[in-house]
Coordinates of C-alpha atoms and ligand atoms in Angstrom, one line a residue:
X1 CA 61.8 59.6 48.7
X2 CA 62.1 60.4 45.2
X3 CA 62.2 63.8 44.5
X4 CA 59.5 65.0 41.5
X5 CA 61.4 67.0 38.7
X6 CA 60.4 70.3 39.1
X7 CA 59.5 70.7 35.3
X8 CA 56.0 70.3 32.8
X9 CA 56.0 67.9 30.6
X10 CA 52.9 66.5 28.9
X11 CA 53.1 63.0 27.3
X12 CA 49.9 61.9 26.4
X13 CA 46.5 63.6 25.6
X14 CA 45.1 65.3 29.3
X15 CA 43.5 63.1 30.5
X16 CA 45.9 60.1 29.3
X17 CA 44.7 56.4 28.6
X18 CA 45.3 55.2 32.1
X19 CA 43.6 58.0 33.9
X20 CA 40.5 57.0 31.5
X21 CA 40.9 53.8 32.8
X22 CA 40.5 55.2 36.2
X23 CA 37.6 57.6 35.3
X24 CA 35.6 54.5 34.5
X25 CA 36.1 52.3 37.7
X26 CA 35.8 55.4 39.8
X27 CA 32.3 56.2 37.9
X28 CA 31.0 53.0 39.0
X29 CA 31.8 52.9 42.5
X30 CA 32.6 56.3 43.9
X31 CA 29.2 58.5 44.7
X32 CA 28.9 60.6 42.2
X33 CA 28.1 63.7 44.9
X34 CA 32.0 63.6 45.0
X35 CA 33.6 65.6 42.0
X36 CA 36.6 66.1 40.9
X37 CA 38.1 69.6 39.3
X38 CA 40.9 67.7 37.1
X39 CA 40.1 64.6 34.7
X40 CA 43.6 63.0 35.5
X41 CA 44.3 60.8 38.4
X42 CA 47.3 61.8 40.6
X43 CA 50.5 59.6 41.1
X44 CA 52.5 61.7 42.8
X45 CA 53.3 65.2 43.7
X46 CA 55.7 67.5 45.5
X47 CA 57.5 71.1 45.1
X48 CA 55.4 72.5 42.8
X49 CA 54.6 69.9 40.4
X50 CA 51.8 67.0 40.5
X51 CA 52.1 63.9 38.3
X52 CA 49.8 62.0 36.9
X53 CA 49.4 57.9 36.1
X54 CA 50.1 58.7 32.9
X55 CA 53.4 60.6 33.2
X56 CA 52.3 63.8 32.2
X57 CA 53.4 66.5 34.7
X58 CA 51.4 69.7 35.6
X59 CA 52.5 73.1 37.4
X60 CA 50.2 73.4 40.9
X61 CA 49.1 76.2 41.2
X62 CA 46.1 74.9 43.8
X63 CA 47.9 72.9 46.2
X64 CA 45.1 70.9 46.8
X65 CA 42.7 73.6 47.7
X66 CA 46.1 75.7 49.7
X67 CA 47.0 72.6 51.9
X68 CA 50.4 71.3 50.3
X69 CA 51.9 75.1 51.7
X70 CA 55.3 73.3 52.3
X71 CA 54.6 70.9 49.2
X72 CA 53.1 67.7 48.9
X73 CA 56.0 65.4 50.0
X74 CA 58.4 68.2 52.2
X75 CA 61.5 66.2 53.5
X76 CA 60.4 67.2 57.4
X77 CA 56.9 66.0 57.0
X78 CA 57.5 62.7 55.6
X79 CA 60.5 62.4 58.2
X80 CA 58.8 63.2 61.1
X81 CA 55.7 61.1 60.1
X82 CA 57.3 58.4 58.7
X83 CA 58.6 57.6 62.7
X84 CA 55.5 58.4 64.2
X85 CA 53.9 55.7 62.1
X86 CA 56.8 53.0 62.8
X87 CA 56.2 54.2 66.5
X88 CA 52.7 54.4 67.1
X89 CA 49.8 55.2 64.6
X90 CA 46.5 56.1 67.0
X91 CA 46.1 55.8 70.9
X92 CA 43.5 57.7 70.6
X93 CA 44.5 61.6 72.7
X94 CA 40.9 61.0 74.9
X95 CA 42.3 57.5 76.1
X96 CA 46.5 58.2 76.2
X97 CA 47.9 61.4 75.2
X98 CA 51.0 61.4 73.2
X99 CA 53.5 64.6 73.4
X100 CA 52.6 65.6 69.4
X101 CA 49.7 67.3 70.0
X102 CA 51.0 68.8 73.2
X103 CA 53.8 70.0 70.8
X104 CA 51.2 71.3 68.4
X105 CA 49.2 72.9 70.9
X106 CA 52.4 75.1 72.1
X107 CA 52.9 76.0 68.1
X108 CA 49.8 77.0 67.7
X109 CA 49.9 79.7 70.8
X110 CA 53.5 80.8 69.4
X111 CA 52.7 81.3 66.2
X112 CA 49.1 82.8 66.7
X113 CA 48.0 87.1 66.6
X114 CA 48.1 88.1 70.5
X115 CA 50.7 87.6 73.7
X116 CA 47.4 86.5 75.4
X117 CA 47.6 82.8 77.2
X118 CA 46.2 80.8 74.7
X119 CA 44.5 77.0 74.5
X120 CA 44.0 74.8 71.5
X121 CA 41.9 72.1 70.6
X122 CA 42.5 69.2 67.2
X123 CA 40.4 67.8 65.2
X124 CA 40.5 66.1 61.9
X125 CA 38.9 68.8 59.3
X126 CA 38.2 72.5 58.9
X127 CA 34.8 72.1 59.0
X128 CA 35.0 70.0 62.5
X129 CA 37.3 72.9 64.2
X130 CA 34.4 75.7 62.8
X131 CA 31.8 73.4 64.8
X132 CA 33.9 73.0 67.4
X133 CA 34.5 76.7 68.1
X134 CA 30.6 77.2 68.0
X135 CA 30.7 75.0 70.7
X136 CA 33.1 76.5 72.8
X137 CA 31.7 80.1 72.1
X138 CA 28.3 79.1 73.0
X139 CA 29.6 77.4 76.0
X140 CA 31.5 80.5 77.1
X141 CA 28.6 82.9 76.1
X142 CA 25.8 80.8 77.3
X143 CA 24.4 82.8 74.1
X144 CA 23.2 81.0 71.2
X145 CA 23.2 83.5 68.0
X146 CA 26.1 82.8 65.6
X147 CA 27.1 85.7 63.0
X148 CA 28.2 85.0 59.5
X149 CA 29.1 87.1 56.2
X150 CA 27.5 86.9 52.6
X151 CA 30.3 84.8 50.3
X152 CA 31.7 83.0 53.2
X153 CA 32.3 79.5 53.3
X154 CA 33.0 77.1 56.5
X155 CA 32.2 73.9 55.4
X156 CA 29.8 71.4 54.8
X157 CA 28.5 69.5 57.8
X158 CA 25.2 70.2 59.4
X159 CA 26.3 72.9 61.3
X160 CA 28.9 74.5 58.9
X161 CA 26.3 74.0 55.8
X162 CA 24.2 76.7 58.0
X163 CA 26.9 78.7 58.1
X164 CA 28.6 79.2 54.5
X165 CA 26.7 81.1 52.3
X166 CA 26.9 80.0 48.8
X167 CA 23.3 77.6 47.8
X168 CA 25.1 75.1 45.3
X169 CA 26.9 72.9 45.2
X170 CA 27.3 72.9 49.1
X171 CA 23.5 73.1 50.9
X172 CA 21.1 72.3 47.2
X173 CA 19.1 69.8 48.8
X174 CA 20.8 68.9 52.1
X175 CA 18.3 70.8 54.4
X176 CA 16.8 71.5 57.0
X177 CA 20.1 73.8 58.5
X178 CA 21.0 74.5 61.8
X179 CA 19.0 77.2 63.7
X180 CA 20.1 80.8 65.1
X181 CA 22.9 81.3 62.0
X182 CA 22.3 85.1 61.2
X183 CA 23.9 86.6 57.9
X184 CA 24.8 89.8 57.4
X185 CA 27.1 91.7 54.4
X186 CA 30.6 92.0 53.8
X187 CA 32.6 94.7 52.7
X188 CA 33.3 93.6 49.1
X189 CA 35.5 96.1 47.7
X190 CA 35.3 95.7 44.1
X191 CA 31.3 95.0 43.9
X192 CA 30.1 97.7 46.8
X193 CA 27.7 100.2 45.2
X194 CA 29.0 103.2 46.3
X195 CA 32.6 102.4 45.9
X196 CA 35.5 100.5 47.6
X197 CA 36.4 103.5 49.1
X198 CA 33.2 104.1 51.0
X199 CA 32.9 100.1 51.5
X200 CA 34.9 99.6 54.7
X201 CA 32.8 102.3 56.8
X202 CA 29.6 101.6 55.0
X203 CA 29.6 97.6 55.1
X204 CA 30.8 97.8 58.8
X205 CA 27.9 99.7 59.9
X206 CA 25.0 97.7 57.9
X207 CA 26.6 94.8 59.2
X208 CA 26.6 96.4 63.0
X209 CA 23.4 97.3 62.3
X210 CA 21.7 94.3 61.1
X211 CA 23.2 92.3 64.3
X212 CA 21.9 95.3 66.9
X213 CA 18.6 95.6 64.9
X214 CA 17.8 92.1 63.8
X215 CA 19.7 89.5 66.6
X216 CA 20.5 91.6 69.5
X217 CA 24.4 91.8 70.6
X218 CA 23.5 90.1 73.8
X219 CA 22.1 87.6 72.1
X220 CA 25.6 86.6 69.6
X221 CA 27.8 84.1 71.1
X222 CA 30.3 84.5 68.2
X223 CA 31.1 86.3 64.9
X224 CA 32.7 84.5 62.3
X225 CA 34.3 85.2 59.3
X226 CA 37.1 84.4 57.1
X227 CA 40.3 87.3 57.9
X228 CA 40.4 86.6 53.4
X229 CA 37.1 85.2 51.9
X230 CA 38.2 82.1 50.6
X231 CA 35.7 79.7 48.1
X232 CA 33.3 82.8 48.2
X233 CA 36.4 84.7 45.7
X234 CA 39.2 85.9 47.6
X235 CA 37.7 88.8 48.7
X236 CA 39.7 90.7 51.0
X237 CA 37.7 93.1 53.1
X238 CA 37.6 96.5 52.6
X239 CA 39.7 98.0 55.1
X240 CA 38.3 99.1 58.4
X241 CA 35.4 96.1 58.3
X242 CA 37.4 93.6 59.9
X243 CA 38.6 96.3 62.9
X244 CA 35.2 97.7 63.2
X245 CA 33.9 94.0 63.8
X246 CA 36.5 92.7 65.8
X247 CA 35.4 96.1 68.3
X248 CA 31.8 95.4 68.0
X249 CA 32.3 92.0 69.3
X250 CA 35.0 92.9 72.2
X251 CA 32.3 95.7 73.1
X252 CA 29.7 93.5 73.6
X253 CA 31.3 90.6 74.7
X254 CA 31.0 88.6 71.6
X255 CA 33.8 85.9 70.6
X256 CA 35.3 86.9 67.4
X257 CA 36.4 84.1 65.4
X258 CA 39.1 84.0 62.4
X259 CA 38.3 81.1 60.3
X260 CA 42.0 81.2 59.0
X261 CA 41.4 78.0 57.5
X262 CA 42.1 78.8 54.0
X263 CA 43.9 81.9 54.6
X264 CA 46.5 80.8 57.9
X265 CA 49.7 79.1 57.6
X266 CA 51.8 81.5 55.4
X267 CA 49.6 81.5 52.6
X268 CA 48.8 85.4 52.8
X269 CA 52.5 86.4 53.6
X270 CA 52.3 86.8 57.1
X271 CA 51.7 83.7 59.6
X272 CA 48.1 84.3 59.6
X273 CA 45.5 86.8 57.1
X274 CA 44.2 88.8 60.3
X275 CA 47.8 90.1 61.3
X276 CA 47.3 92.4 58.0
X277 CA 44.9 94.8 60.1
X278 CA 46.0 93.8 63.5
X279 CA 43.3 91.8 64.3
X280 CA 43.5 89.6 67.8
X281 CA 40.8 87.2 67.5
X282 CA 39.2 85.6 70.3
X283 CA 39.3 82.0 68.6
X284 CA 40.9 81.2 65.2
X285 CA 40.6 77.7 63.1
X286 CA 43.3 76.6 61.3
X287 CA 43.7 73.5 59.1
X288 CA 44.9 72.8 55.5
X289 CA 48.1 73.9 55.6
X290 CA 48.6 73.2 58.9
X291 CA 49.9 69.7 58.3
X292 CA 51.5 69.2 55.0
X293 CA 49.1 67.3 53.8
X294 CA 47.8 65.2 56.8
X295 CA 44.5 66.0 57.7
X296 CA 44.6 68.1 61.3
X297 CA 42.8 71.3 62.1
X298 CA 42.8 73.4 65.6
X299 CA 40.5 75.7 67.3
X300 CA 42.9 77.7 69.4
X301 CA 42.1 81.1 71.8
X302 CA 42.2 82.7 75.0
X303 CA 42.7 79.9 77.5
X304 CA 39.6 81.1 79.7
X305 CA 37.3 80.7 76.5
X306 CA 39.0 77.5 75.3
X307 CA 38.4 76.1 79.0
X308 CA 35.1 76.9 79.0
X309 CA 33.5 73.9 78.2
X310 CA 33.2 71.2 80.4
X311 CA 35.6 67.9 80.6
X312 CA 34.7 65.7 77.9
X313 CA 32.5 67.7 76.3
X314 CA 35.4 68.8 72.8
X315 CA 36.6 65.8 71.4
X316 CA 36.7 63.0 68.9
X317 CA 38.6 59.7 68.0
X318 CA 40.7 60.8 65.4
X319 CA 41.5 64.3 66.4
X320 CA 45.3 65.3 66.8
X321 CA 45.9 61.9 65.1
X322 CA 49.9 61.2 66.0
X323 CA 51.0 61.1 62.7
X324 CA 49.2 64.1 61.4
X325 CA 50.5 66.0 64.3
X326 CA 54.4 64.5 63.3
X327 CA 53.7 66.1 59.9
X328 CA 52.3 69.3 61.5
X329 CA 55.4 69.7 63.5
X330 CA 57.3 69.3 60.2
X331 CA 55.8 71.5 58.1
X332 CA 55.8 74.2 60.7
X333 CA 59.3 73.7 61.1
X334 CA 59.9 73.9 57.1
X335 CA 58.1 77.0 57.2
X336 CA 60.1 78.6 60.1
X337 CA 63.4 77.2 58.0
X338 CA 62.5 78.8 54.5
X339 CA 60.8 81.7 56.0
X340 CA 57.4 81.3 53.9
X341 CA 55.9 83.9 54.7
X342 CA 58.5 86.4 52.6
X343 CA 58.2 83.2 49.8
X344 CA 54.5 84.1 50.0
X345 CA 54.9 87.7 49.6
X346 CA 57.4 87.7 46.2
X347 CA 55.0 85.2 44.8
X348 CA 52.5 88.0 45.4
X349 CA 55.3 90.4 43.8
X350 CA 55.5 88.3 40.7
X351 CA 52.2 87.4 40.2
X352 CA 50.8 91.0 40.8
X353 CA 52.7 92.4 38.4
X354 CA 52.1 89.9 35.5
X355 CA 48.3 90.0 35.9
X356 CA 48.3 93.5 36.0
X357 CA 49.3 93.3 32.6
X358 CA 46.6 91.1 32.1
X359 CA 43.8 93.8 32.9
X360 CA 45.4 96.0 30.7
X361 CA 44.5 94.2 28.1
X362 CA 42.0 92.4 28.4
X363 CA 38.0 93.9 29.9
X364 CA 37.0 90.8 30.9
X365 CA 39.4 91.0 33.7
X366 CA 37.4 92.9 36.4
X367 CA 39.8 92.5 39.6
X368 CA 42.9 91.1 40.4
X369 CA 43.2 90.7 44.1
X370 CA 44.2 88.8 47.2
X371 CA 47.9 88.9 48.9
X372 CA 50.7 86.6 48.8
X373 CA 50.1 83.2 47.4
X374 CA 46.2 83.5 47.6
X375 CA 45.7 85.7 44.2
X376 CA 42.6 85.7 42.2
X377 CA 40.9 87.1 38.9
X378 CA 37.7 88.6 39.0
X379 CA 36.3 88.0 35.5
X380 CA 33.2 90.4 34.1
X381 CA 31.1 90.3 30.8
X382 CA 31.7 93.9 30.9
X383 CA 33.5 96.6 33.2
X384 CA 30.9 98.9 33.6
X385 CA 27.7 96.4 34.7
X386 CA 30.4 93.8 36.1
X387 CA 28.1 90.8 34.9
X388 CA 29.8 87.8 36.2
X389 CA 31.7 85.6 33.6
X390 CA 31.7 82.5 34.4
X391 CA 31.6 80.7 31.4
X392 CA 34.9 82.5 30.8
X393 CA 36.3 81.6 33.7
X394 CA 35.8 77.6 33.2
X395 CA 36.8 77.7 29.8
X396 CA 40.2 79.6 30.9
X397 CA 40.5 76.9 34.0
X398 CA 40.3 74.3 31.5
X399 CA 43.1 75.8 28.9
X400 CA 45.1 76.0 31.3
X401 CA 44.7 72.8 33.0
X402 CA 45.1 71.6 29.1
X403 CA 47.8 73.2 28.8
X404 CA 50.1 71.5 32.1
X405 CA 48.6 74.3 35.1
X406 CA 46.5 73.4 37.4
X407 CA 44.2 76.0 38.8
X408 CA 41.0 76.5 40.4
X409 CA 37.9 78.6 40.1
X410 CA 36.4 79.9 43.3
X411 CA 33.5 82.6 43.6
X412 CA 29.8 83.1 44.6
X413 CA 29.2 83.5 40.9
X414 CA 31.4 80.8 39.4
X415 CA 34.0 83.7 38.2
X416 CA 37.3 83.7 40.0
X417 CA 40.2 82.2 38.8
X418 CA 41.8 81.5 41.8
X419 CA 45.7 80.9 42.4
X420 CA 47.4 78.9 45.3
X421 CA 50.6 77.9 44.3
X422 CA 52.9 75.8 47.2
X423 CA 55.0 78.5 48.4
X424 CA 58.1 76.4 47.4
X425 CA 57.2 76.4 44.3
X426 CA 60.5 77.5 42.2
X427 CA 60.2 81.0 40.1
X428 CA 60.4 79.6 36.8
X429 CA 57.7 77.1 37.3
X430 CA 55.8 80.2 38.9
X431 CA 56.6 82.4 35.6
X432 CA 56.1 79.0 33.7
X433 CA 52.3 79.1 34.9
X434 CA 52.0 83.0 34.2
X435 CA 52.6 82.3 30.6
X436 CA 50.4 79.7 30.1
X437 CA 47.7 82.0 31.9
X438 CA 48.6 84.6 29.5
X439 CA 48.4 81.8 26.6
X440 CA 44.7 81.0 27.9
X441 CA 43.3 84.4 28.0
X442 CA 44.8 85.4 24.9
X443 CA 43.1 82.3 23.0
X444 CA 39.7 83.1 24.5
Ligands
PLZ1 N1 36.7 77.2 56.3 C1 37.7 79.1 55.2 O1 38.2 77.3 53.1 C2 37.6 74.5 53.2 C3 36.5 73.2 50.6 C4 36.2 73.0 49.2 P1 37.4 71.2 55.4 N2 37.7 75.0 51.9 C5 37.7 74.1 50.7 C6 35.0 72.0 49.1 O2 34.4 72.1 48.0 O3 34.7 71.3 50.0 C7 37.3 75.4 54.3 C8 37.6 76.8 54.2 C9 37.3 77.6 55.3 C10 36.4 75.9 56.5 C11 36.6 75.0 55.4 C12 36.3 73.5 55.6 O4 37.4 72.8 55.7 O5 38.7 70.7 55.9 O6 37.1 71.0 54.0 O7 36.3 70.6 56.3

């Protein structure tokens, strides 16, 4: 493996001639459903830096949409896979079971909220281990009513379409949905009427209230939501919602599920977001950074809910691939090693402090949120309506992505600036990235 210098460097104009090149066969044969947030086609990547064809390097701060935690090419992820590929690539688990995802499995009830005996299940995508725990909830239930939250996301199959909130680009179009998905608010600090004080308490009971009122607690086989709001704009509940729910459902014998897909893994600065409040959930789905890279995700729980359904009935070729689960392994094993979860919380010390700067001087900053690696800027026309800006917000994106950063926008309205940096990302690139953050808001 060649390690990837660990410094910017742009050579040509972003994007370069060869990625042009690129742009123009992938126009006329990839669908053009599929986008793309950076012009430039990738060539390699690792620590916290991606190259491009043409030689031009950038500072990652999105680690592919918070998968490449442990980087893009960590030493124990291409080792371990590397010899499950020389040794075996797919038996398929259904037909032969391999000891990998076994090994995964017993990871995933370590490192997991709650001293509970606990089951997992692998599939091949976040979206596939949301379904999946639907499934099993319904299957413990034998109730059919499935809870979600305004601003949350959780994919885009049939199923998980029905259950993220946000109408484009993810469900425009692609109707009719699944039945018996129920909605209800969440407790978004910074946008609650009466205050982000009052938001916890207030948000918890409209949200109880709706379910009792509109769906009937007996009739909810799950609540799901995401421990931090993830495409929807790193909204972190107001404190006292996630609790409040988490009773609800225990009191009513409910299945509260942590979609930890974005938020798990490190990324927050503890092993998983719902540890921040305490929260045990029932089920929790976990993918992205679960693998380094590879794609894997798990639905893992209490073992009498996870055994609820009936032989056969969870499944699918692919899922707990050997080789993802070799690279799963690895990067759960680089993360134990570097202790990521403290990496994840001084990233959070750094960047706090720089952005807070940032709102200082500048109104169109509205918020700066989130908690250890998973930081976002709110941005408003003004601080007293809070008009979303999201024509700011792209054009910032862009400068930056001009500039060598990569970074992505998130948000119901189009207006976060969201930051995921790999959590081995080195200081100076981190402080790097600040500045040309700074650079981009100050040119606006
Ligand atoms: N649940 C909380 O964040 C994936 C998707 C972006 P898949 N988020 C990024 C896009 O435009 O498709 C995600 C998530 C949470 C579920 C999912 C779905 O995971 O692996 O993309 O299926």
């Amino acid at each position: 493996m060649t390690a990837i210098p660990q410094e910017r460097r742009l050579v040509t104009a972003v994007p370069g001639p060869k990625s042009l090149e690129l742009q123009a066969r992938r126009t006329a044969t990839v669908a053009g459903g599929v986008g793309s947030t950076m012009p430039v086609f990738a060539a390699r990547a690792g620590g916290g830096v991606l190259e491009d064809v043409d030689g031009n390097r950038f500072i990652d701060f999105g680690s592919g949409i918070a998968v490449t935690t442990v980087g893009a090419s960590a030493e124990a992820v291409v080792r371990r896979a590397t010899a499950q590929l020389a040794d075996f690539t797919h038996t398929c688990f259904m037909i032969t079971p391999y000891e990998g995802y076994v090994a995964v499995c017993e990871q995933l009830a370590e490192l997991t909220p709650g001293d509970h005996a606990k089951k997992s299940a692998l599939f091949n995508s976040g979206a596939e281990a949301v379904e999946n725990a639907v499934k099993i909830a319904r299957s413990y239930t034998k109730r059919q009513a499935v809870v979600v939250f305004d601003h949350g996301y959780h994919g885009r199959t049939n199923l998980t379409m029905a259950l993220t909130a946000k109408n484009m680009p993810y469900k425009n179009g692609f109707g009719p949905f699944a039945p018996e998905i129920y909605r209800v608010p969440v407790a978004y600090g910074y946008r609650w009427p009466t205050g982000p004080e009052n938001c916890g308490p207030e948000a918890s009971a409209q949200a109880i209230d709706q379910i009792s009122k509109q769906i009937g607690a007996e009739n909810v086989a799950a609540i799901i939501i995401e421990p931090v709001l993830g495409e929807g704009g790193f909204i972190e509940p107001a404190k006292g919602f996630l609790p409040a729910l988490a009773k609800f459902a225990k009191d009513n014998g409910i299945v509260f599920v942590a979609d930890e897909i974005q938020s798990g893994f490190c990324r927050t600065g503890q092993w998983f977001a719902c540890e921040d409040e305490g929260i045990v959930p029932d089920l929790i789905t976990t993918a992205k950074g679960i693998a380094g890279g590879l794609p894997l995700a798990a639905v893992t729980g209490r073992a009498e809910i996870m055994d609820a359904a009936h032989s056969g009935g969870l499944g699918g070729t692919y899922g707990g691939n050997p080789v993802a689960c070799a690279a799963a392994l690895g990067s759960i094993e680089t993360m134990r090693e570097l202790d990521l979860p403290a990496k994840a919380r001084r990233i959070e010390e750094i960047m706090k402090a720089r952005l807070a700067t940032l709102r200082e001087k500048y109104d169109v900053v509205g918020d700066v949120r989130g908690r250890g690696a998973m930081i976002a800027i709110e941005l408003v026309k003004d601080r007293e309506s809070k008009e979303p800006a999201a024509e700011a917000t792209a054009a910032l994106a862009k400068a930056c992505q001009q500039a060598g950063l990569l970074v992505l926008t998130c948000g119901t309205y189009g207006n976060v600036l969201r930051f995921l940096p790999p959590l081995v990302i080195g200081e100076d690139l981190l402080n790097e990235g600040l500045d040309i953050i700074e650079q981009a808001f100050a040119g606006l």
